[in-house]
JSON list of C-alpha atoms in Angstrom, two decimals:
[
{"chain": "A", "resi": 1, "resn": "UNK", "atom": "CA", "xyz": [0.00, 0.00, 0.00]},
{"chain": "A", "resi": 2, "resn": "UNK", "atom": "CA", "xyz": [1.77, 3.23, -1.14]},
{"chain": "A", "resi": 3, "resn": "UNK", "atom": "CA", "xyz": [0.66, 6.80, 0.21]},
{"chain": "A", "resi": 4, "resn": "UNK", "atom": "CA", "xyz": [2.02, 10.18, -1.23]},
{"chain": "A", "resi": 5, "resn": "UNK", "atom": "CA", "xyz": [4.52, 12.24, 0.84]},
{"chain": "A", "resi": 6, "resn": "UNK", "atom": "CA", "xyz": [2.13, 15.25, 0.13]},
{"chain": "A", "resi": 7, "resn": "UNK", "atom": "CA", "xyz": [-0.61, 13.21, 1.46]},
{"chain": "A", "resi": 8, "resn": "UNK", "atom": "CA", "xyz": [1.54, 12.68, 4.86]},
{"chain": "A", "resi": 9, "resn": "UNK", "atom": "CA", "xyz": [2.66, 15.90, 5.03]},
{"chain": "A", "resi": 10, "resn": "UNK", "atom": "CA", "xyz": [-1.38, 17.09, 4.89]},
{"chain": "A", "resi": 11, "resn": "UNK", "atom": "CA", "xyz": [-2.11, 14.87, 7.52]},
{"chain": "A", "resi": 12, "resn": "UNK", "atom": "CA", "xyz": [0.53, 15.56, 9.94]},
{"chain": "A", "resi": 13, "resn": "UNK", "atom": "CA", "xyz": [-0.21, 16.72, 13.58]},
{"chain": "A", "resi": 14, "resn": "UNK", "atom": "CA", "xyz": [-0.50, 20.49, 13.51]},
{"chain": "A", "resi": 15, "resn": "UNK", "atom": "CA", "xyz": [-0.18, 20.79, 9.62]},
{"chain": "A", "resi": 16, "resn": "UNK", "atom": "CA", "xyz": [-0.99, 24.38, 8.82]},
{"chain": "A", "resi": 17, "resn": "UNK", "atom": "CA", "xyz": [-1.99, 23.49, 5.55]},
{"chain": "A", "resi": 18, "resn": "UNK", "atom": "CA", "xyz": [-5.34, 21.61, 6.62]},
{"chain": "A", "resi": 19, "resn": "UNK", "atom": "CA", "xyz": [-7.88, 22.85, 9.04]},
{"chain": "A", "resi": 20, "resn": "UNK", "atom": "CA", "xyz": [-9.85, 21.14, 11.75]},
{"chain": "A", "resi": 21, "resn": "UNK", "atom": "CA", "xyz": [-12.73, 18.80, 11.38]},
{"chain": "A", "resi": 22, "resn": "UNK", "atom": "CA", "xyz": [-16.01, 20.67, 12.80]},
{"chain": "A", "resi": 23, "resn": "UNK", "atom": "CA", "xyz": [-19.51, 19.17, 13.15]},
{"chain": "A", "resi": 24, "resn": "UNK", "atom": "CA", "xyz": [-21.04, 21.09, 10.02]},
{"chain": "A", "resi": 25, "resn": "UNK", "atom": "CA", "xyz": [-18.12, 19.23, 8.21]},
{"chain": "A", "resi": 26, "resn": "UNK", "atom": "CA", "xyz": [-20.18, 16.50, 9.81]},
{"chain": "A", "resi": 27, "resn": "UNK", "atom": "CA", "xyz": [-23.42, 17.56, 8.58]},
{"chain": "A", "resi": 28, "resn": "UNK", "atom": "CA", "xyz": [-22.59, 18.66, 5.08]},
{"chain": "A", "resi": 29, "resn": "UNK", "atom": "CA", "xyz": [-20.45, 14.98, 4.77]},
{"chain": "A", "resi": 30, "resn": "UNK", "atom": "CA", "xyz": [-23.56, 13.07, 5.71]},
{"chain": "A", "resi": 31, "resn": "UNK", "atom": "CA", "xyz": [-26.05, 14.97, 3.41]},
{"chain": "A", "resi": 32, "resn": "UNK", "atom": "CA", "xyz": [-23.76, 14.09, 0.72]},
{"chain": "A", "resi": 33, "resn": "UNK", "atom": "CA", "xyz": [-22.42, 10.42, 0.91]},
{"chain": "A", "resi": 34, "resn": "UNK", "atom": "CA", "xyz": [-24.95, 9.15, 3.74]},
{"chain": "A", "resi": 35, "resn": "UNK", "atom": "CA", "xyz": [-24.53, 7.83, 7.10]},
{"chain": "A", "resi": 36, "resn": "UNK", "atom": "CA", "xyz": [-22.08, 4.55, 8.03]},
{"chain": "A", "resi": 37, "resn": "UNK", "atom": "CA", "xyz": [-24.10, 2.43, 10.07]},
{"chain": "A", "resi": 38, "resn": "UNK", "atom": "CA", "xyz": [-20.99, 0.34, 11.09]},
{"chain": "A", "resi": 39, "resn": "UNK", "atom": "CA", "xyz": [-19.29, 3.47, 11.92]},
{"chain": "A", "resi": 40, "resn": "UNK", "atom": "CA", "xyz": [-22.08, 4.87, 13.92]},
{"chain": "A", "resi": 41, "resn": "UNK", "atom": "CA", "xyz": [-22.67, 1.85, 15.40]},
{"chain": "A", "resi": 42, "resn": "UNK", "atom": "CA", "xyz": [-18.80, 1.38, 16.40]},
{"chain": "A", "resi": 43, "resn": "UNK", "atom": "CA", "xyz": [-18.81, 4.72, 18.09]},
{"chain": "A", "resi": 44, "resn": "UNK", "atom": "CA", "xyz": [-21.95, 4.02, 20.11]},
{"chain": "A", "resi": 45, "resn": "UNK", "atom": "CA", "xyz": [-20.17, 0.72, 21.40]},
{"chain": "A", "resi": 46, "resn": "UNK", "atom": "CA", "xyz": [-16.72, 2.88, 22.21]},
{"chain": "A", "resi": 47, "resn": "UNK", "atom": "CA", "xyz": [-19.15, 5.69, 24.21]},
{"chain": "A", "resi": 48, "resn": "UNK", "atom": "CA", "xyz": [-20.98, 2.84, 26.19]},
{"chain": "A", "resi": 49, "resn": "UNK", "atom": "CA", "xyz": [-17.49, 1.51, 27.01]},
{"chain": "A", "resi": 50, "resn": "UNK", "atom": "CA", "xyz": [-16.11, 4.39, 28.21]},
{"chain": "A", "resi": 51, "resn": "UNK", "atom": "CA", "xyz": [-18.95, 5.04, 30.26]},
{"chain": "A", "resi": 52, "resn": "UNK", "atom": "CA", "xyz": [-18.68, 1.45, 31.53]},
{"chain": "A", "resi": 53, "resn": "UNK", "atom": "CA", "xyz": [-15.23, 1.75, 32.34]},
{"chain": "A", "resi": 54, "resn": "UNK", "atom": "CA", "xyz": [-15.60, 4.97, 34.34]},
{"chain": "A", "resi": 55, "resn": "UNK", "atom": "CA", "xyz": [-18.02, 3.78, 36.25]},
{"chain": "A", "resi": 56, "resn": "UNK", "atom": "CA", "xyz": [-16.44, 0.53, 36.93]},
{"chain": "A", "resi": 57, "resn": "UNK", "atom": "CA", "xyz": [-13.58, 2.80, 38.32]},
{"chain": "A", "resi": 58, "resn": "UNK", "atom": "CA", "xyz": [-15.82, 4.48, 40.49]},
{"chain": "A", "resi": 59, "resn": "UNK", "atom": "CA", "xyz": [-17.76, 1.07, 41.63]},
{"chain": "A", "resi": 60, "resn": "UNK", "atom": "CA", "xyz": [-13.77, -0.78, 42.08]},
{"chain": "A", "resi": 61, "resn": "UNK", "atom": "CA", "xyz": [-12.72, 2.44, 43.85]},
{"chain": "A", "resi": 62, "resn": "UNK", "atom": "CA", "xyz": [-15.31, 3.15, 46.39]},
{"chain": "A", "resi": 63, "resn": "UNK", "atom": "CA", "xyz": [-14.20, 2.17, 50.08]},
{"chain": "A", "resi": 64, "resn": "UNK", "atom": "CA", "xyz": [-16.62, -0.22, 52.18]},
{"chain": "A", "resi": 65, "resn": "UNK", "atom": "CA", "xyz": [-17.77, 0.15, 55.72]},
{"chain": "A", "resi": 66, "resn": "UNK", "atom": "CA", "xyz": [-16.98, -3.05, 58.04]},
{"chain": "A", "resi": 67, "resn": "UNK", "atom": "CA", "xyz": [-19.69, -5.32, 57.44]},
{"chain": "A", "resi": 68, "resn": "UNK", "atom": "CA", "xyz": [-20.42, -3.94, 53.71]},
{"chain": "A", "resi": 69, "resn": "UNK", "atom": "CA", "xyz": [-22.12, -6.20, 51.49]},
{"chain": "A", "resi": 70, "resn": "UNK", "atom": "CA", "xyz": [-19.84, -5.49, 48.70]},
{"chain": "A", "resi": 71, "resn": "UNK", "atom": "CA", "xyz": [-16.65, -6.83, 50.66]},
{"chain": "A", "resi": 72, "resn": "UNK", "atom": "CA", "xyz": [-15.63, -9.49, 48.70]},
{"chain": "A", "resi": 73, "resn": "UNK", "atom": "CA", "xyz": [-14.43, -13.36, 50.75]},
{"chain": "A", "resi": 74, "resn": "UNK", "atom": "CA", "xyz": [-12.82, -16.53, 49.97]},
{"chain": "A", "resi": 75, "resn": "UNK", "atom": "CA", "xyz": [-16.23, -18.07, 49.75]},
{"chain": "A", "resi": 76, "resn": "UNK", "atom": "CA", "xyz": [-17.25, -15.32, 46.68]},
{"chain": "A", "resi": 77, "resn": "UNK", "atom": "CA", "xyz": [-14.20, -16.73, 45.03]},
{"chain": "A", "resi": 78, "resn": "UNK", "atom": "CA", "xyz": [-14.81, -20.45, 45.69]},
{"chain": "A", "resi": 79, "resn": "UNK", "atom": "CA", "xyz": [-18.59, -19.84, 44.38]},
{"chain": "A", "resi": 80, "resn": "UNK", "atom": "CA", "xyz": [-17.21, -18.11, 41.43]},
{"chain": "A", "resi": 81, "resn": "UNK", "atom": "CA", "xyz": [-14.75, -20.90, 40.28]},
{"chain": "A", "resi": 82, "resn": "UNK", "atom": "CA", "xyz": [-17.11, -23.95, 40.66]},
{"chain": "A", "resi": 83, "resn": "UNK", "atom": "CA", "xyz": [-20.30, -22.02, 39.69]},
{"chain": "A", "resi": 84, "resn": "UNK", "atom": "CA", "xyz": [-19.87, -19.86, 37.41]},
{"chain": "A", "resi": 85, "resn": "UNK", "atom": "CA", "xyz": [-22.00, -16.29, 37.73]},
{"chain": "A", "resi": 86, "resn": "UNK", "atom": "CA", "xyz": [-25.81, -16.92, 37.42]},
{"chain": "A", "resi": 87, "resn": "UNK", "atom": "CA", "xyz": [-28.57, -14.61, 35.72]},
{"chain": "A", "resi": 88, "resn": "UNK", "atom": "CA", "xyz": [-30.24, -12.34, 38.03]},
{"chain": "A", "resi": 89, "resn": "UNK", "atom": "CA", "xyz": [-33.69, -14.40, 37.09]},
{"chain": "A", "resi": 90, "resn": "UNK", "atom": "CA", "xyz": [-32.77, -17.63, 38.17]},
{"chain": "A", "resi": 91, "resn": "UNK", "atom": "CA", "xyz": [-33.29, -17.57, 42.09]},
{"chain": "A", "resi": 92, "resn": "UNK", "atom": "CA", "xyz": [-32.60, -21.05, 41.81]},
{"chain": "A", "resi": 93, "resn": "UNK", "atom": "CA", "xyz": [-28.76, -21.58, 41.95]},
{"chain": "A", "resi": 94, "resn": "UNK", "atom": "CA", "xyz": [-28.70, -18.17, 44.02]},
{"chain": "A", "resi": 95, "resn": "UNK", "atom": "CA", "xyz": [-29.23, -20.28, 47.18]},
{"chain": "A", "resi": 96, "resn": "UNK", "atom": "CA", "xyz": [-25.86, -22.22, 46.80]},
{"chain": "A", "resi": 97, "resn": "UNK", "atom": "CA", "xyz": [-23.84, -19.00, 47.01]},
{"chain": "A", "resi": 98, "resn": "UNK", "atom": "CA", "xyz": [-23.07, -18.20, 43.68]},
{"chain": "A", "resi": 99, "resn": "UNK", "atom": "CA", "xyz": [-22.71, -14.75, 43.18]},
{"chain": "A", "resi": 100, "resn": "UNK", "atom": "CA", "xyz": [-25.22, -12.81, 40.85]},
{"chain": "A", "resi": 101, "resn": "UNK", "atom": "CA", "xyz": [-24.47, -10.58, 37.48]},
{"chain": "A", "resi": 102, "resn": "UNK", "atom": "CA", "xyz": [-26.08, -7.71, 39.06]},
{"chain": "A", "resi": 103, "resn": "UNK", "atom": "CA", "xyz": [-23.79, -7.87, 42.14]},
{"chain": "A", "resi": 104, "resn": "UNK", "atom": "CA", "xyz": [-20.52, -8.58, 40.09]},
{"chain": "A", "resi": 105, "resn": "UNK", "atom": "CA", "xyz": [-21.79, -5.29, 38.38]},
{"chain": "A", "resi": 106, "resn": "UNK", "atom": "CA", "xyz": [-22.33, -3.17, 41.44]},
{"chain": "A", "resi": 107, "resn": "UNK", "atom": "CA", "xyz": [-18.87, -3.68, 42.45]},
{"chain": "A", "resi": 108, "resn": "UNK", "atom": "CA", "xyz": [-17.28, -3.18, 39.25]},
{"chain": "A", "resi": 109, "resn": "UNK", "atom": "CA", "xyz": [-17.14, -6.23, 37.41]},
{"chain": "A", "resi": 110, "resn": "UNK", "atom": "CA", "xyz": [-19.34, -5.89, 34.25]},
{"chain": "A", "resi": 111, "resn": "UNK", "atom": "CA", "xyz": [-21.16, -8.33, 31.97]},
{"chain": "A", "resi": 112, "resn": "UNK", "atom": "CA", "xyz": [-18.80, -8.33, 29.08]},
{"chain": "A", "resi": 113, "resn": "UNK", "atom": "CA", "xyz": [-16.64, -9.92, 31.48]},
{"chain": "A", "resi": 114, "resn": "UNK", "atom": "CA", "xyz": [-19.02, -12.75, 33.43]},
{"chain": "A", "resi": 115, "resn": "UNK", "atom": "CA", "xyz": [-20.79, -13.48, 30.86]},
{"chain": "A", "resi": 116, "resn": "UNK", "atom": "CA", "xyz": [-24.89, -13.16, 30.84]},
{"chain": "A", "resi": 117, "resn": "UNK", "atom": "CA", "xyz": [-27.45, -15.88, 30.76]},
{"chain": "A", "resi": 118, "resn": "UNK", "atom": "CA", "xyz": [-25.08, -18.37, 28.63]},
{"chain": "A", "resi": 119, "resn": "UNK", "atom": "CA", "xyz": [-22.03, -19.11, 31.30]},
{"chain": "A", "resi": 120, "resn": "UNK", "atom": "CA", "xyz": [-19.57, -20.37, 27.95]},
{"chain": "A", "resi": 121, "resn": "UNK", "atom": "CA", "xyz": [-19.52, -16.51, 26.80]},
{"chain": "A", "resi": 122, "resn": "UNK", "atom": "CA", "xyz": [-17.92, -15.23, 30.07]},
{"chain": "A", "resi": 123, "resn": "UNK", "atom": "CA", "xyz": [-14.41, -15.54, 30.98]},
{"chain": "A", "resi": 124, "resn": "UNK", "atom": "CA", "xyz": [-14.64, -16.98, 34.67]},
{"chain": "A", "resi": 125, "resn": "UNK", "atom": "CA", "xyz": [-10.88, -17.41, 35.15]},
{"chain": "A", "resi": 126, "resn": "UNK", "atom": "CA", "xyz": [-10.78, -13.74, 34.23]},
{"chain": "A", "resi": 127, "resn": "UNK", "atom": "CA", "xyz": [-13.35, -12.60, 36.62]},
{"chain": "A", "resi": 128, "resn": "UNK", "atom": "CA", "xyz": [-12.00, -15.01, 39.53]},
{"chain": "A", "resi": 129, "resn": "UNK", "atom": "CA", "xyz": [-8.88, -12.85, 38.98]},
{"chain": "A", "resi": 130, "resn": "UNK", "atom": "CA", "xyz": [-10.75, -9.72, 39.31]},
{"chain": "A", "resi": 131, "resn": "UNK", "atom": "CA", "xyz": [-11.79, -10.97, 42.84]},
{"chain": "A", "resi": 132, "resn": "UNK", "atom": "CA", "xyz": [-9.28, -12.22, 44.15]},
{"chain": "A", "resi": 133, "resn": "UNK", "atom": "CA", "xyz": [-7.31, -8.46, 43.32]},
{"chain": "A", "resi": 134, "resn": "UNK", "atom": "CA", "xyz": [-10.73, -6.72, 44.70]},
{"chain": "A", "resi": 135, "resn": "UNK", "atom": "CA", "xyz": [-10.26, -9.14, 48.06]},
{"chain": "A", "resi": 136, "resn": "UNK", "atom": "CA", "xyz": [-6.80, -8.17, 48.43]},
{"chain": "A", "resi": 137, "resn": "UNK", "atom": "CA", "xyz": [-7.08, -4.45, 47.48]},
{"chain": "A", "resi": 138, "resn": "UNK", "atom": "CA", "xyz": [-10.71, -3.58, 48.79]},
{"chain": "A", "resi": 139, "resn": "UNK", "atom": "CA", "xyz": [-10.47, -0.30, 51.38]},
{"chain": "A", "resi": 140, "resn": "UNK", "atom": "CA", "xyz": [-12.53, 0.14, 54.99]},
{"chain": "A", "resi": 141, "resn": "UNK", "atom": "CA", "xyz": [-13.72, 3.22, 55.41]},
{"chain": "A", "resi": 142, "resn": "UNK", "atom": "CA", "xyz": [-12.12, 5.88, 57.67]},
{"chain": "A", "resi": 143, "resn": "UNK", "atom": "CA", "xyz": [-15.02, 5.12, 60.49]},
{"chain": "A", "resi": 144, "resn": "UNK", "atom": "CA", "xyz": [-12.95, 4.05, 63.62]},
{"chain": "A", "resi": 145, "resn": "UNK", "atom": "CA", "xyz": [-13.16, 0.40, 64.05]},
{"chain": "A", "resi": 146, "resn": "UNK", "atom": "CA", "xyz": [-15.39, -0.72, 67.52]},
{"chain": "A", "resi": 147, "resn": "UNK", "atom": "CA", "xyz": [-13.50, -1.03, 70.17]},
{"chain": "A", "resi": 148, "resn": "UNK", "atom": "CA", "xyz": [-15.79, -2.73, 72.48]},
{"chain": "A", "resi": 149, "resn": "UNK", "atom": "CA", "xyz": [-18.01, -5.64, 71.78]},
{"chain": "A", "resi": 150, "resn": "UNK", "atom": "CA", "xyz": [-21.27, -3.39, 72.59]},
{"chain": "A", "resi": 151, "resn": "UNK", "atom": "CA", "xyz": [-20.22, -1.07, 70.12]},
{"chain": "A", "resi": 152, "resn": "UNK", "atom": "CA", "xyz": [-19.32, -3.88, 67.45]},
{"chain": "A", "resi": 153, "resn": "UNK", "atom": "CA", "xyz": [-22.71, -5.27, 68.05]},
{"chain": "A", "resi": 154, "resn": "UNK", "atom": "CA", "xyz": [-24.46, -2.08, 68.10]},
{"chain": "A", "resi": 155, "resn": "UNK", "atom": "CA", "xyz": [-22.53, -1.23, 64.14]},
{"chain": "A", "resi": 156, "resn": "UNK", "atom": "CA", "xyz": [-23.60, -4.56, 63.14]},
{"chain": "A", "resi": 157, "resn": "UNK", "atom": "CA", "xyz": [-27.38, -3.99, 64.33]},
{"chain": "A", "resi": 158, "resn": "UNK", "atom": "CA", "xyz": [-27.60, -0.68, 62.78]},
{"chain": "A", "resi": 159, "resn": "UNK", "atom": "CA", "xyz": [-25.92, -2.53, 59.26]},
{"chain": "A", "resi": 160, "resn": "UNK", "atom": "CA", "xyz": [-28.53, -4.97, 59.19]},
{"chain": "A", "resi": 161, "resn": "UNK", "atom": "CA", "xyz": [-31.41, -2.95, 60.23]},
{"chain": "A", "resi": 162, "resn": "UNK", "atom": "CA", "xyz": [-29.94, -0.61, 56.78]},
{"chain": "A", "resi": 163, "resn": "UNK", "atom": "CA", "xyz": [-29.81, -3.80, 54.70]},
{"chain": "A", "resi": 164, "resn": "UNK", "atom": "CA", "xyz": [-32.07, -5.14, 52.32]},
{"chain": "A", "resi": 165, "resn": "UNK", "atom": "CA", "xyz": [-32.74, -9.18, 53.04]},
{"chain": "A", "resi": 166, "resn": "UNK", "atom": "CA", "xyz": [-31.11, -10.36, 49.96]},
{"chain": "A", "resi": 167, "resn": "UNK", "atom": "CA", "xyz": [-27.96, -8.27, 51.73]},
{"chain": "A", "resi": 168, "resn": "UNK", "atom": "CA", "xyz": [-28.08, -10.23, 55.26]},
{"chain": "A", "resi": 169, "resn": "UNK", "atom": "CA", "xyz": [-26.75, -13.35, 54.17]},
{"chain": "A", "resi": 170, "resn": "UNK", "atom": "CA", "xyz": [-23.62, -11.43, 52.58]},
{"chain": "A", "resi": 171, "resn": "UNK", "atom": "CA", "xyz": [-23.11, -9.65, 55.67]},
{"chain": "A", "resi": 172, "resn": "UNK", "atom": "CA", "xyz": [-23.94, -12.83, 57.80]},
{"chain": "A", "resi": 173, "resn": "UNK", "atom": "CA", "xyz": [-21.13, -15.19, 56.35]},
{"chain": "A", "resi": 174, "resn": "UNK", "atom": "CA", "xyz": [-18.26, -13.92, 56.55]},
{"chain": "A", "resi": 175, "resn": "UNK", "atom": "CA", "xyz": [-18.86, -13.48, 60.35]},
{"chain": "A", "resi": 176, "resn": "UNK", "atom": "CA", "xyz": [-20.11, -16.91, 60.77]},
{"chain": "A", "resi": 177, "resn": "UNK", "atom": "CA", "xyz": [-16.30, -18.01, 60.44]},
{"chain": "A", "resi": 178, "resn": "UNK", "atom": "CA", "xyz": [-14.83, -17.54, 63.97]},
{"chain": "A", "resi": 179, "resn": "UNK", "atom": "CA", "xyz": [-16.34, -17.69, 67.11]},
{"chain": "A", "resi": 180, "resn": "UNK", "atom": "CA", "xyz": [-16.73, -13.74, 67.73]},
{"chain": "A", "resi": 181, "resn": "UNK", "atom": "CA", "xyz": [-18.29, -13.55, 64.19]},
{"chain": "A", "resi": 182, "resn": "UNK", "atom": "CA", "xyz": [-21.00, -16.03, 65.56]},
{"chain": "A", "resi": 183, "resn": "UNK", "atom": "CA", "xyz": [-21.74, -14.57, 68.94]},
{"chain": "A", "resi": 184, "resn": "UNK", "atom": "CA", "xyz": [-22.34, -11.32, 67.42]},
{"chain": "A", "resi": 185, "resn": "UNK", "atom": "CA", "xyz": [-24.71, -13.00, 65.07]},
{"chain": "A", "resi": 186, "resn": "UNK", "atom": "CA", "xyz": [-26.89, -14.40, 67.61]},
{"chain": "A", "resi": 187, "resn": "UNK", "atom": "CA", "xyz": [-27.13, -11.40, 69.29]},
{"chain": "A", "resi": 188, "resn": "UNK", "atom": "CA", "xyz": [-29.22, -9.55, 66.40]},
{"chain": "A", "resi": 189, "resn": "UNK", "atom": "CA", "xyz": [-31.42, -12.47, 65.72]},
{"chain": "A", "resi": 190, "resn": "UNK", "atom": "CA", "xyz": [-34.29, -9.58, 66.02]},
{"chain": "A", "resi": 191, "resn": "UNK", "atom": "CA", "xyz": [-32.92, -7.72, 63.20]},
{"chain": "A", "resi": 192, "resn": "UNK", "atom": "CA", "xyz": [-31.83, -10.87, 61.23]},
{"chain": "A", "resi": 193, "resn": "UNK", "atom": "CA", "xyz": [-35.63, -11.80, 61.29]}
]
């Protein structure tokens, strides 16, 4: 493929022999030749992924409080590895832990990625990747941590009172792992209920 010098030298950065590209350019091109609906369809795809990507920045940098639904475990992981992420309509497999497409997406972790409704389009080893990094970098809040047990019990009341019930059980778990984790948990069997 051969290009002219003078061609080059037109298109150079800052040429003073060519002027900008304006949006009556724009106008006047399309009432001549048409639209491209590849092209235009291309750009709509790169705006919707930039969006996506800032706002994945904004989900993957936002710090969580101390019991925050959002904080990702070794159990998330696990789930995500043997299950595979599962449609937000199918409350079936839900109940063995797996983690949901509209979770993965509020904390960053898009569609493109998991895959939707057919689990051989998403890249699982990616997004298991993405998880474990999110476990290992994911921030706590500046709040003071409790320092007493009333006041750790009286955070974790106030947390689940705030929650939604499909919440609870993310909060719930990752408590349920040591002994402390498990007395505070029967103490707010009222607000668990």
């Amino acid at each position: 493929y051969y290009v002219s010098d003078t061609i080059l030298d037109l298109d150079a950065d800052k040429s003073p022999a060519t002027r900008p590209y304006t949006s009556a350019d724009h106008e006047e091109q399309i009432k001549k030749w048409g639209t491209n609906h590849r092209l235009d369809a291309l750009t709509k795809r790169m705006h919707a992924f930039r969006d996506e990507i800032s706002d994945a920045k904004l989900h993957w940098r936002r710090k969580l409080g101390l019991y925050d639904e959002r904080r990702i475990t070794e159990r998330d992981i696990l789930a995500m590895a043997l299950l595979g992420p599962v449609s937000d309509g199918d409350k079936r497999e839900r109940g063995n832990g797996a983690l949901s497409c509209e979770f993965l997406e509020r904390i960053g972790i898009y569609r493109r990625i998991t895959g939707t409704e057919d689990k051989d389009k998403g890249d699982i080893p990616l997004t298991v990747r993405y998880l474990v990094h999110r476990m290992k970098t994911q921030r706590t809040q500046g709040q003071p941590l409790p320092k007493t047990k009333a006041q750790e019990l009286r955070h974790l009341k106030s947390v689940l009172r705030k929650s939604n019930p499909q919440s609870i059980p993310r909060v719930l778990y990752p408590l349920l792992n040591n002994g402390h984790g498990r007395a505070l948990v029967a103490e707010c069997s009222e607000e668990i209920i």
